[in-house]
Coordinates of C-alpha atoms in Angstrom, one line a residue:
M1 CA 173.9 144.6 -77.6
T2 CA 175.1 148.1 -78.1
R3 CA 176.7 147.3 -81.4
I4 CA 173.6 145.5 -82.6
F5 CA 171.5 148.5 -81.8
G6 CA 173.9 150.9 -83.5
S7 CA 173.9 148.8 -86.6
S8 CA 170.1 148.7 -86.8
A9 CA 169.9 152.4 -86.3
R10 CA 172.2 153.0 -89.3
V11 CA 170.1 150.7 -91.5
I12 CA 166.9 152.5 -90.5
A13 CA 168.5 155.8 -91.2
M14 CA 169.4 154.6 -94.8
L15 CA 165.8 153.6 -95.6
P16 CA 164.4 157.1 -96.6
A17 CA 167.3 157.5 -99.1
L18 CA 166.6 154.1 -100.6
V19 CA 162.9 154.9 -100.9
L20 CA 163.6 158.3 -102.5
T21 CA 166.0 156.7 -105.0
G22 CA 163.5 154.1 -106.0
C23 CA 160.7 156.7 -106.5
S24 CA 163.0 158.9 -108.5
G25 CA 163.6 156.1 -111.0
V26 CA 159.8 155.6 -111.4
F27 CA 159.0 159.3 -112.0
E28 CA 161.9 159.7 -114.4
S29 CA 161.0 156.7 -116.5
K30 CA 161.6 157.4 -120.2
L31 CA 159.0 154.8 -121.4
D32 CA 156.6 156.3 -124.0
A33 CA 153.1 156.8 -122.7
P34 CA 150.7 154.3 -124.4
Q35 CA 148.6 155.7 -127.3
A36 CA 144.9 154.8 -127.1
Y37 CA 143.0 154.0 -130.3
V38 CA 139.3 153.8 -131.0
L39 CA 137.5 151.6 -133.5
R40 CA 135.4 153.5 -136.0
L41 CA 133.6 151.5 -138.6
P42 CA 132.8 153.0 -142.0
P43 CA 129.2 154.2 -142.2
A44 CA 126.7 151.7 -143.5
T45 CA 125.8 151.9 -147.2
T46 CA 122.3 150.4 -146.8
T47 CA 119.2 152.5 -146.3
A48 CA 117.5 152.1 -143.0
G49 CA 114.3 150.1 -143.3
E50 CA 111.1 149.6 -141.3
A51 CA 111.5 148.4 -137.7
T52 CA 109.8 144.9 -138.2
L53 CA 112.2 142.6 -136.4
G54 CA 111.4 143.3 -132.7
S55 CA 114.0 144.1 -130.1
V56 CA 117.5 142.5 -129.7
L57 CA 120.0 142.7 -126.9
V58 CA 123.7 142.4 -127.8
Q59 CA 125.5 140.7 -124.9
R60 CA 129.0 141.7 -124.1
P61 CA 131.2 139.5 -126.3
E62 CA 133.2 136.7 -124.7
A63 CA 136.9 137.0 -125.4
G64 CA 139.1 134.3 -126.7
P65 CA 142.5 133.7 -125.1
G66 CA 144.5 136.9 -124.8
L67 CA 141.7 139.1 -126.2
G68 CA 140.0 140.3 -123.0
T69 CA 142.3 143.3 -122.4
D70 CA 142.7 146.7 -124.0
R71 CA 146.0 145.7 -125.5
I72 CA 146.3 145.3 -129.3
A73 CA 147.0 141.7 -130.1
L74 CA 149.4 140.4 -132.7
V75 CA 150.6 136.9 -133.8
R76 CA 154.2 136.3 -134.8
S77 CA 155.7 133.4 -136.6
E78 CA 155.2 129.9 -135.1
G79 CA 152.0 131.0 -133.4
R80 CA 153.7 133.3 -130.9
F81 CA 151.1 135.6 -129.3
D82 CA 152.1 139.1 -128.4
Y83 CA 150.9 142.8 -128.1
Y84 CA 152.0 146.1 -129.6
A85 CA 154.2 148.1 -127.2
A86 CA 153.0 151.5 -126.1
A87 CA 149.6 151.1 -127.8
R88 CA 146.2 150.2 -126.5
W89 CA 142.6 150.3 -127.5
A90 CA 140.5 153.0 -125.8
A91 CA 138.6 150.2 -123.9
P92 CA 138.8 146.4 -123.6
T93 CA 138.4 144.7 -126.9
P94 CA 135.0 143.1 -126.0
D95 CA 133.6 146.5 -125.2
L96 CA 134.8 148.0 -128.5
V97 CA 133.2 145.2 -130.4
E98 CA 129.9 145.4 -128.5
S99 CA 129.7 149.1 -129.2
A100 CA 130.4 148.5 -132.9
L101 CA 127.7 145.8 -133.1
V102 CA 125.0 148.0 -131.3
D103 CA 125.7 150.9 -133.6
A104 CA 125.6 148.7 -136.7
L105 CA 122.3 147.0 -135.8
R106 CA 120.7 150.4 -134.9
A107 CA 121.8 151.8 -138.2
T108 CA 119.8 149.2 -140.1
G109 CA 116.5 150.6 -138.8
S110 CA 115.1 147.0 -138.8
Y111 CA 114.7 146.6 -135.1
S112 CA 112.3 148.2 -132.7
A113 CA 115.1 148.5 -130.2
V114 CA 118.8 147.5 -130.0
L115 CA 120.0 147.2 -126.4
D116 CA 123.5 146.8 -125.0
D117 CA 124.4 144.5 -122.2
A118 CA 123.7 147.1 -119.5
A119 CA 120.1 147.8 -120.6
P120 CA 117.5 147.0 -117.9
F121 CA 114.8 146.1 -120.5
A122 CA 113.9 142.6 -121.6
P123 CA 114.3 142.1 -125.4
R124 CA 112.7 139.6 -127.7
Y125 CA 116.0 138.3 -129.0
D126 CA 119.6 137.8 -127.7
L127 CA 122.7 138.0 -129.8
R128 CA 125.8 136.3 -128.2
V129 CA 129.2 136.7 -129.7
T130 CA 132.6 135.2 -128.9
L131 CA 135.8 136.9 -130.2
R132 CA 137.7 134.0 -131.7
R133 CA 140.3 136.2 -133.5
F134 CA 141.0 139.9 -133.3
E135 CA 144.6 140.3 -134.1
A136 CA 147.3 141.5 -136.5
D137 CA 148.9 138.5 -138.1
Y138 CA 152.7 138.7 -138.9
S139 CA 153.1 134.9 -139.4
N140 CA 152.8 135.0 -143.2
G141 CA 156.5 136.0 -143.6
G142 CA 157.6 138.8 -145.9
G143 CA 160.4 140.1 -143.7
A144 CA 160.7 142.2 -140.6
E145 CA 159.1 145.3 -142.3
A146 CA 156.1 143.5 -143.8
A147 CA 152.7 144.8 -142.9
P148 CA 150.4 142.4 -141.1
T149 CA 147.0 141.0 -142.1
I150 CA 144.2 141.7 -139.7
H151 CA 141.9 138.9 -138.8
V152 CA 138.5 139.3 -137.1
V153 CA 136.4 136.2 -136.4
L154 CA 133.2 136.3 -134.5
D155 CA 131.3 133.1 -133.4
C156 CA 127.7 134.1 -133.1
T157 CA 124.3 132.7 -131.8
V158 CA 120.9 134.3 -132.1
G159 CA 118.0 133.1 -129.9
R160 CA 114.6 134.0 -128.5
R161 CA 114.9 135.5 -125.0
R162 CA 111.7 134.1 -123.5
D163 CA 112.1 130.4 -124.2
R164 CA 115.8 130.3 -125.0
Q165 CA 115.1 128.9 -128.4
L166 CA 118.2 128.9 -130.6
L167 CA 117.5 130.4 -134.0
A168 CA 120.9 130.4 -135.6
S169 CA 124.6 129.7 -135.0
F170 CA 127.1 131.1 -137.5
T171 CA 130.6 132.6 -137.8
A172 CA 131.2 136.1 -139.2
Q173 CA 134.7 137.0 -140.3
G174 CA 136.7 139.6 -142.1
S175 CA 140.3 140.3 -143.0
A176 CA 142.3 143.2 -144.3
Q177 CA 145.9 143.9 -145.2
A178 CA 147.5 146.8 -143.5
Q179 CA 148.9 149.3 -145.9
A180 CA 152.1 149.7 -143.8
D181 CA 153.6 148.3 -140.6
R182 CA 152.6 151.4 -138.7
L183 CA 150.0 151.6 -135.9
N184 CA 147.7 154.0 -137.7
A185 CA 147.6 151.8 -140.8
V186 CA 147.2 148.7 -138.6
V187 CA 144.2 150.3 -136.8
A188 CA 142.6 151.3 -140.2
A189 CA 142.9 147.6 -141.2
F190 CA 141.3 146.5 -138.0
E191 CA 138.4 148.8 -138.8
S192 CA 138.1 147.4 -142.3
A193 CA 138.3 143.7 -141.2
T194 CA 135.7 144.4 -138.4
A195 CA 133.4 146.1 -140.9
G196 CA 133.5 143.0 -143.1
A197 CA 132.7 140.7 -140.2
V198 CA 129.9 142.9 -138.9
A199 CA 128.3 143.1 -142.4
Q200 CA 128.1 139.2 -142.4
L201 CA 126.7 139.3 -138.8
L202 CA 123.9 141.8 -139.8
D203 CA 122.8 139.7 -142.7
A204 CA 122.7 136.4 -140.8
T205 CA 121.1 137.9 -137.7
S206 CA 118.3 139.6 -139.6
S207 CA 117.7 136.5 -141.7
A208 CA 117.4 134.3 -138.6
I209 CA 115.0 136.6 -136.8
A210 CA 112.9 137.2 -140.0
A211 CA 112.5 133.4 -140.3
D212 CA 111.3 133.0 -136.7
P213 CA 107.6 131.9 -136.7
Q214 CA 107.1 134.0 -133.6
A215 CA 108.6 137.2 -135.1
A216 CA 105.3 138.7 -135.9
A217 CA 103.6 137.7 -132.6
P218 CA 103.1 140.5 -130.1
A219 CA 105.6 140.6 -127.3
P220 CA 104.4 138.9 -124.1
V221 CA 103.0 141.2 -121.4
P222 CA 104.4 140.6 -118.0
A223 CA 101.8 139.3 -115.5
T224 CA 100.7 141.7 -112.8
S225 CA 99.2 141.0 -109.4
E226 CA 95.7 142.0 -110.7
S227 CA 95.9 139.5 -113.6
R228 CA 97.0 136.6 -111.5

């Protein structure tokens, strides 16, 4: 029993040294800190019009496989999905796209209000988006140093909020060739491809809502206890 106790005591005495050694390795890591990138679309070239299309809420986009994080996705040859090392978006990809859509819809001036998913107000219309593609594609060959092509594909639906009537279902997409295989050039191509997809989304959304027979009808007034 004495020898067993002594052996246990030596093991316990060694634990602080082992813990300190492990911590030292973590704090002295030589891995580069991830760089965070934002998505800034070019300013719209159209002139803001009259707000005649009512209010619309942009729901937080649903993410396709692998696109729900803040990591910047890429596709290698043979369909291998991966992410850039030491680089991230400043927020999860669905949040970046939602912000871009809200800003673009507001810039048109065609809507009485454009709301994000956190708004407490009831809009007349809902815009739902699924991110089918949002990645840098290296699968087209060209060698190890070839710059990727960026693909952005958004599956969209527009509907009335009150009766859940579907008005339109469409796909908006854009692509852009990065000027170099460097992250700043890749991010610029992401912005260009996203701008192309968003332009298609704006046209299709406004057309669907403008064609709605109830577009010109006054918004329903919620019933109160006095009116019941």
